[in-house]
mmCIF file of C-alpha atoms in Angstrom:
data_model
loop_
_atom_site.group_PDB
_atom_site.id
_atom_site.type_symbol
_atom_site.label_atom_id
_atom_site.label_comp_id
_atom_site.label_asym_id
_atom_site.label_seq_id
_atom_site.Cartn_x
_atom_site.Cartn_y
_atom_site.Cartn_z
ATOM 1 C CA UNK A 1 17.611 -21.847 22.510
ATOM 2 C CA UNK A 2 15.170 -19.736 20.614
ATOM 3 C CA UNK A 3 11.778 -19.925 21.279
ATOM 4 C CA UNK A 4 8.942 -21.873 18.752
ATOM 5 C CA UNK A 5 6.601 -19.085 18.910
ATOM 6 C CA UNK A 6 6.402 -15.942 20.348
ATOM 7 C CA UNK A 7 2.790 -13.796 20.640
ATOM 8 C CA UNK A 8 4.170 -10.431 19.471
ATOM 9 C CA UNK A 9 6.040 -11.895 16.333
ATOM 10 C CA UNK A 10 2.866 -14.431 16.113
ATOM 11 C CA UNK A 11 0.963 -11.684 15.237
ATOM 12 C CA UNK A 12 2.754 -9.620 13.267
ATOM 13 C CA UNK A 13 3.752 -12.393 11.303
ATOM 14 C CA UNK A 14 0.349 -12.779 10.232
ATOM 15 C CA UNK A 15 0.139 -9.271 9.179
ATOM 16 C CA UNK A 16 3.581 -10.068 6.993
ATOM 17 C CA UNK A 17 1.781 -12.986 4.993
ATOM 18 C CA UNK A 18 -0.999 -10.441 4.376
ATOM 19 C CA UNK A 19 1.116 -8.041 2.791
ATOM 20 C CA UNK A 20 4.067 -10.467 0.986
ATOM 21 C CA UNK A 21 5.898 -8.509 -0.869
ATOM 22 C CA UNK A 22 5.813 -9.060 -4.944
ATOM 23 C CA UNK A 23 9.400 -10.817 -4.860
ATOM 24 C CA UNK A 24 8.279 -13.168 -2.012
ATOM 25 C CA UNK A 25 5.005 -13.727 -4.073
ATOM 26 C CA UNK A 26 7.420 -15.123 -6.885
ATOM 27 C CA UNK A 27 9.145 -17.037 -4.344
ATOM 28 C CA UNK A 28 5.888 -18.767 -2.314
ATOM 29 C CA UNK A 29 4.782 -19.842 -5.472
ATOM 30 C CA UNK A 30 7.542 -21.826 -5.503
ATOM 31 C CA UNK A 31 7.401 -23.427 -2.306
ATOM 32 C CA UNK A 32 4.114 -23.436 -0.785
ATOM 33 C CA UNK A 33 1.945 -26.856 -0.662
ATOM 34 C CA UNK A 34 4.993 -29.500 -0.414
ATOM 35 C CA UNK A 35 5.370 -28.224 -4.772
ATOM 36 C CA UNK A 36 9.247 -28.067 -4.513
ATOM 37 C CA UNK A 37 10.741 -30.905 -3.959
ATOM 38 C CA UNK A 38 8.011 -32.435 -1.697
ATOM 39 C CA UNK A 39 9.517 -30.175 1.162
ATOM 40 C CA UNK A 40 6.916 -27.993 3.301
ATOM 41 C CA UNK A 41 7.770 -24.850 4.022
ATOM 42 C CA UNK A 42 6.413 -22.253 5.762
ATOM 43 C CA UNK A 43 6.101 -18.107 5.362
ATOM 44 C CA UNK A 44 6.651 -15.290 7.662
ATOM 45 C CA UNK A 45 7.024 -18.286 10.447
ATOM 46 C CA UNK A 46 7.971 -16.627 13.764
ATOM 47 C CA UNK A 47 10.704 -18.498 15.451
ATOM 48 C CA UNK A 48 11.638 -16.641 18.837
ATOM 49 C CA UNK A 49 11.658 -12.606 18.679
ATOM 50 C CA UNK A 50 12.322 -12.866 14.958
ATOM 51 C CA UNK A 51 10.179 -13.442 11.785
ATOM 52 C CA UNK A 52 11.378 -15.992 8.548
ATOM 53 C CA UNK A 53 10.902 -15.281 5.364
ATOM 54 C CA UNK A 54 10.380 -18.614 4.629
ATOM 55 C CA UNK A 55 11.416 -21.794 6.773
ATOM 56 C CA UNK A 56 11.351 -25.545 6.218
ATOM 57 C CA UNK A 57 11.058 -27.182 9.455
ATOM 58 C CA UNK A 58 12.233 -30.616 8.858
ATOM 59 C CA UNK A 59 15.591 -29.853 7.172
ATOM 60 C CA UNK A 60 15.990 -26.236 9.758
ATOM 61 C CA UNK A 61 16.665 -24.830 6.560
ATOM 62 C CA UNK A 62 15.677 -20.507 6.937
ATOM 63 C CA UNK A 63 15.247 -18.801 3.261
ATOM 64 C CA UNK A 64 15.337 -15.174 3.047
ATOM 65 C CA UNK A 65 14.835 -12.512 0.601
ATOM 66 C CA UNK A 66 16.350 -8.865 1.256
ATOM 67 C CA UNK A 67 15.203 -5.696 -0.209
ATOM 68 C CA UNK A 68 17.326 -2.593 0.364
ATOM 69 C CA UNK A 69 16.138 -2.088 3.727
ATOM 70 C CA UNK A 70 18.869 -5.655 4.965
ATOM 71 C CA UNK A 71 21.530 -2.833 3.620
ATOM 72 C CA UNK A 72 21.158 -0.633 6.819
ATOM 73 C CA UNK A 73 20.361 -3.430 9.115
ATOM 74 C CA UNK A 74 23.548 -6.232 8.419
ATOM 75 C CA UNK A 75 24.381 -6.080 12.306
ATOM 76 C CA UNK A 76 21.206 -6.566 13.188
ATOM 77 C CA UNK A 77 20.685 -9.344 10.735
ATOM 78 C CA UNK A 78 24.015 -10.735 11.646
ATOM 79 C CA UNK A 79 23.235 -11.363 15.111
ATOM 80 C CA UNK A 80 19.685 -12.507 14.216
ATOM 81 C CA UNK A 81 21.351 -14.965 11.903
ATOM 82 C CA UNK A 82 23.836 -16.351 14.771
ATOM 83 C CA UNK A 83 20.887 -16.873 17.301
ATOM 84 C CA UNK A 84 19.669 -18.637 14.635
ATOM 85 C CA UNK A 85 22.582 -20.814 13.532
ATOM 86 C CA UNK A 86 23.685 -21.538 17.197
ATOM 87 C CA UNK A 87 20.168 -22.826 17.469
ATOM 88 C CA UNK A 88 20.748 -25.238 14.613
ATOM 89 C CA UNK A 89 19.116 -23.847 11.778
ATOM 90 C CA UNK A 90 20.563 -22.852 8.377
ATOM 91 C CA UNK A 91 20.091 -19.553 6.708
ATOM 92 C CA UNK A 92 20.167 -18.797 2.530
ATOM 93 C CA UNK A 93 19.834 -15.304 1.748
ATOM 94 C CA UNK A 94 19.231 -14.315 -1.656
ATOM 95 C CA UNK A 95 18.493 -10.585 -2.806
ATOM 96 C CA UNK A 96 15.192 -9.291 -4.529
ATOM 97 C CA UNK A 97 16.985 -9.037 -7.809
ATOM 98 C CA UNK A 98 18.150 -12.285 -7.656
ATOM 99 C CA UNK A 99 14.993 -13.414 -6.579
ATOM 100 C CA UNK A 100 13.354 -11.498 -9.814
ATOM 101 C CA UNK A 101 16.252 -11.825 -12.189
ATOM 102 C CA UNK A 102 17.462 -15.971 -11.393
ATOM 103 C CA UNK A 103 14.553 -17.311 -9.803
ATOM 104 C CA UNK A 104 15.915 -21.225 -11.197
ATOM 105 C CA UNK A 105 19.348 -20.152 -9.943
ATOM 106 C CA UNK A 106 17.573 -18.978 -6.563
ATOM 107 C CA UNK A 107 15.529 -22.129 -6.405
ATOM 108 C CA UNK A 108 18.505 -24.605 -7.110
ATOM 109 C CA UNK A 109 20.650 -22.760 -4.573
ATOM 110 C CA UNK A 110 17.700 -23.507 -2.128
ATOM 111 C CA UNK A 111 17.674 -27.157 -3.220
ATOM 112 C CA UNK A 112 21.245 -27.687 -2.516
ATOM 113 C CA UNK A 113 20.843 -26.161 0.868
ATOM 114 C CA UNK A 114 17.971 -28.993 1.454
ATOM 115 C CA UNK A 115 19.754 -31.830 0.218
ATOM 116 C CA UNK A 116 23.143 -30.925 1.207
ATOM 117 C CA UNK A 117 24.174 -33.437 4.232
ATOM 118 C CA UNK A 118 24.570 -31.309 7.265
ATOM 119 C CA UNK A 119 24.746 -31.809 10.793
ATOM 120 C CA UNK A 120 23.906 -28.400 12.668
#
């Protein structure tokens, strides 16, 4: 079972929110203050040794955004992920372009995720 919070990735997490990248700019605006779909959802929420791009806690639901960097790092993210899923959470994970290029195809994916009936 993963830990809530963890002081390391407490604080750096807090450094991440101050320097959001542009895509995940696009994307907060989305989500932040209950504005999509009444959900609340948080940013750069550290959950164990790890740090979410964005989570929603009531529906376990993880949303990430990967720049080029996730292209060296898929084992890594792959066994983040698993920690993650065998902890009962969900995981979407779009790309920046997507994020840039379909943000209502990004933001419906993310919808279906939240509504979808799913027992972890």
């Amino acid at each position: 079972m993963l830990e809530k919070r963890n002081i390391r990735t407490l604080a750096f997490s807090r450094v991440l929110r101050q320097k959001q990248t542009s895509t995940e700019s696009i994307l907060w605006r989305k989500l932040r203050d209950r504005r999509f779909h009444w959900h609340k959802f948080r940013r750069q929420y550290s959950l164990g040794k790890w740090i979410t791009d964005f989570m929603c806690p009531e529906k376990k639901l993880i949303v990430e955004v990967d720049g080029t960097s996730h292209l060296t790092r898929k084992k890594k993210d792959a066994i983040r992920d698993a920690a993650m899923i065998n902890d009962g959470y969900r995981i979407v994970r779009f790309t920046n372009t997507q994020v840039r290029e379909s943000r209502d195809w990004v933001l419906q994916q993310i919808y279906y995720a939240l509504e979808a009936d799913y027992a972890p």
